[in-house]
Each structure stands twice: as C-alpha cells, then as structure tokens.
Amino acid sequence: MKGLILAAFALYGCAVVSAQTCASLYGQATSAFTGTSAPATTVTSKSTTTTTTTTIKSSATTTTTSIKTTTISSSKSTTTTVPSPSPVKTSTTTSTTVTSPSPSATSSVTCPDNAPSTDYTCVQQASWGKCNETWMIGFCAYSCGRCPKSNDGVFNIPTTPIDTLADSATKNLYKKFVNTFGKYIISGQSETSWDYGKEGADIDYVYQQTGKYPVVRLFDLMDHYPGHPDNNAIARMKQWYADGGVVQLQWHWRAPIGVREFYSDKSSFDASKAVQSGTAENIALLADLDYAIQALKDIGVPMLWRPFHEGHGTWFWWGSKGPTVLKQLWQIMFDRIKAANVHNLIWVANFNTCTDCYPSIDYFDIISNDKYGGKTDYASHAYEFVTMANMVSNKRIIAMSENDGIPDPDSCKSENAMWSYFATWNTEYIRGIDTTYLKKVYNHALVITRDEWAGVGN
C-alpha cells in the first residue's frame, strides 16, 4: 500500500524536481515494494493495495471550551482496488471551555525542517521557490516559514454542530466529542469494508489483544453505488451504533464515469469538469451523490462524516486537480446534502496541514490529520496538532482520523496534543503494532473504549 503512494509521489516529483531527486524518490518507491530499506525520509500519505474489482451551523449564545497544547513531530489507496481519504446559517456562536489535564498551559513548539529527500536541503528548496509545491506538503516547515505559533491552550469550540437543524441524537453525539476533547482520547479502528464476510476481523483482533472494543469504527461507502451491492455496510453501521459505538464514514468514491476507481492514476475522471454545471462529469457526479445521500438517510444514526478524505494529496481523483477544485466539490456536496434534509452528520474535514485545502470553517465541525509515520511511530505528533489548532484559531475539535502507530497517550498529555480520537488503519497497520503497547493504550486511563463511552462527556 505504502509503495503505491510512494510510486505516485515519485512520478509526480519527477515532473518538478531534478533528475537526481527523481532517482531518489524512485528508489524510495521501489524499496517499498521490494522490502529493501529506503533513505530516511517520510512521505506524507498512505496507500493500500489489492486488486479489482476490489483491490484493496443556529442561533446561540456563547460559552467556551478550553484546553492546552504544545511540542512537536511531523507524518492509503486500493483498486476494486482497496484502500490501505452555502455557509450554514449561524447567529452568535455558542462555545464551551474545556480544560486540559496537562499541568502546564503551554510548552514550546519544536519546528521540524525535514527535507523530502537527502539530495537537497530545505534551505535550497525554499530558495528555489518550491515551498508551495504539492510534494513539499509536510516538509521543510522552518525554511518555508510554516512554523506554528505557540498555542495559548484555550479552545473556543462551538457547543452545537454546524448543521443548525441537526437532530437531537447528532447534537448529543457532538456534545460528547466537545466535552471529552482535551481530557481524553477516544479509541478508533478501521474495518476492512472490502473484505466481504470478514469486515470486522480487525475490530475483533483489537478485542482479542486488549479486552476492549474501540469507540469509533471506520466504515466506507466505496462499494455503494448504482448496480453494485453495498456489502451490508448500512446494516453494520446501524448495529455498531446500537452496540454503543460511533460511526465514522468515509467514501472511497469510485469515479462516476469510466472505470469505477478512486485512484487518480487508474481513472481518467476529471474533477475540474465535474464542478462545472451541466457537463457529463457533473451530471454523473450528482447522480452518484444523490445515491449516497439516500444511503445517509437509510443509515439514520448520527455519524462522523468524512468525505473527500486526504484531498490534500493527488492520489485520489477528488484531490488530483488541486485545492480550488477540492473546495468546490465540498461546496457542491454540502449544499446538496443540506437541500436533501440530511441532519445526522458531524462533518470531518481531513486535509492534514494543507491550509489552502480547507473550506470555510463554517463548513466543518472537526479538522483532522491522517498520520503514517510507521507502525512503531508512537510520537504525539504535537507539531501537526498545534499547526492545525492555529489554522482554525482554536475553534474546532482536532482529530487523528487515520493512523498507523498510535500516539502514546502519556506523550499526548505531556506535550499538550490531546487528539480527540485516533483511528488505526486496518490489516497490517493495526496488526503491526506491538501487542503489549496496544494493550497499554486500550487500557490507559486517558483512552476511552466502547464500554466506557456511554459514561463520559454527557
């Protein structure tokens, strides 16, 4: 999976960097397939492979939610093909004040300056005007002037979701996320949506290893489209909610026209045409969207809705045409869902630290980061946390909507990077985590599991 993204990164990088750097990127990509070691450099993205057919906003007053933050560190795909991601009316904003369990109000933020390859330094890349290139996302923060300011530790989180007409169950769920933010980290795990009959294998694995179930379970609409069975996904979501869990729903949206693939290198679907009213691409996109909207209605339960995930990258068709098109797609979906009277969604915008990728803050409830730094990467990733807190002026919940290694809860607390929740990716990602460490996390006093969920944040 990782190799697929590295390969895509390499191909793109070759178009914008020198031959020497290109060779380095290609070496990293090929090593991911062969198992040989690659240069010590991280690529911010993720991939998963298999093959296919399936390879794998209301009137209010104001209250406030305060917490504390600090320090730092820095960072899937499939094929049918499997994955390894009008402003709402508001009057005055209600917010709540949540206090972090951390003893210190703020700490220093360490700003990394990691280059994308060993061929050239960050100073060189910045001097050549490369800081705004897509392949530089996540790299050279110091040289490119992207160091976050020290966070003041106070979060003013609205106490109601952006959807002013959200149903009571959805408002209550959102309230629990607000009230736990900064105090606890909610556990999460992805199922294997494409592995028919074995979708819950990794959920069961977590229970077998820890004696606990995660709160958040990641589901997918990837196989829910006209003429294709949905693999009982809707029923599974309803059951998970009934069992006391929380649904996070993503959509590996298979291209509406042509080959039904979500990877941009496997589909010729042009997202820039899809946002133009009346084009064939736009008509097909709206038809698919309406089909998905019906699914959201059929599911009925409140959920974390994470569309266009990882759109800061170019590996999925929805991110392949850049931030402007990505934000137009978000607007189209948001308006369409609002017009369809769907009110059971908590909107999760998942574009990591790509400031230009996000729509207005009035269009999402949670901002999230997907972290793939290695199965043994248990760092708090406070750099990303503080960066994202600065991006939303401390007015949104911050989550880790996908990860490989799980951030150590003690580090998250001491470094003031209390992610709302983590959500470990499936298959080798969860199974590659040391089982002793996994048990420690799931039984940690700061981590909420499904059996504890009903009793917190009310």
GROMACS .gro file of C-alpha atoms in nm, residues 91 94 105 139 216 276 293 315 355 381 393 414 445:
model
   13
   91SER     CA    1  -2.606   3.374   1.465
   94THR     CA    2  -2.202   2.901   2.147
  105ALA     CA    3  -0.059   2.592   2.994
  139PHE     CA    4   0.835   1.906   0.468
  216VAL     CA    5  -1.508   0.479   1.668
  276GLN     CA    6  -1.889   2.271  -1.396
  293ILE     CA    7  -2.736   1.079   0.017
  315TRP     CA    8  -0.364   1.013  -0.531
  355THR     CA    9  -0.427   2.535   0.481
  381HIS     CA   10   0.266   1.447   1.664
  393SER     CA   11  -0.790   2.962   1.560
  414SER     CA   12   0.265   1.594   2.849
  445ALA     CA   13  -0.680   0.599   3.189
   0.00000   0.00000   0.00000
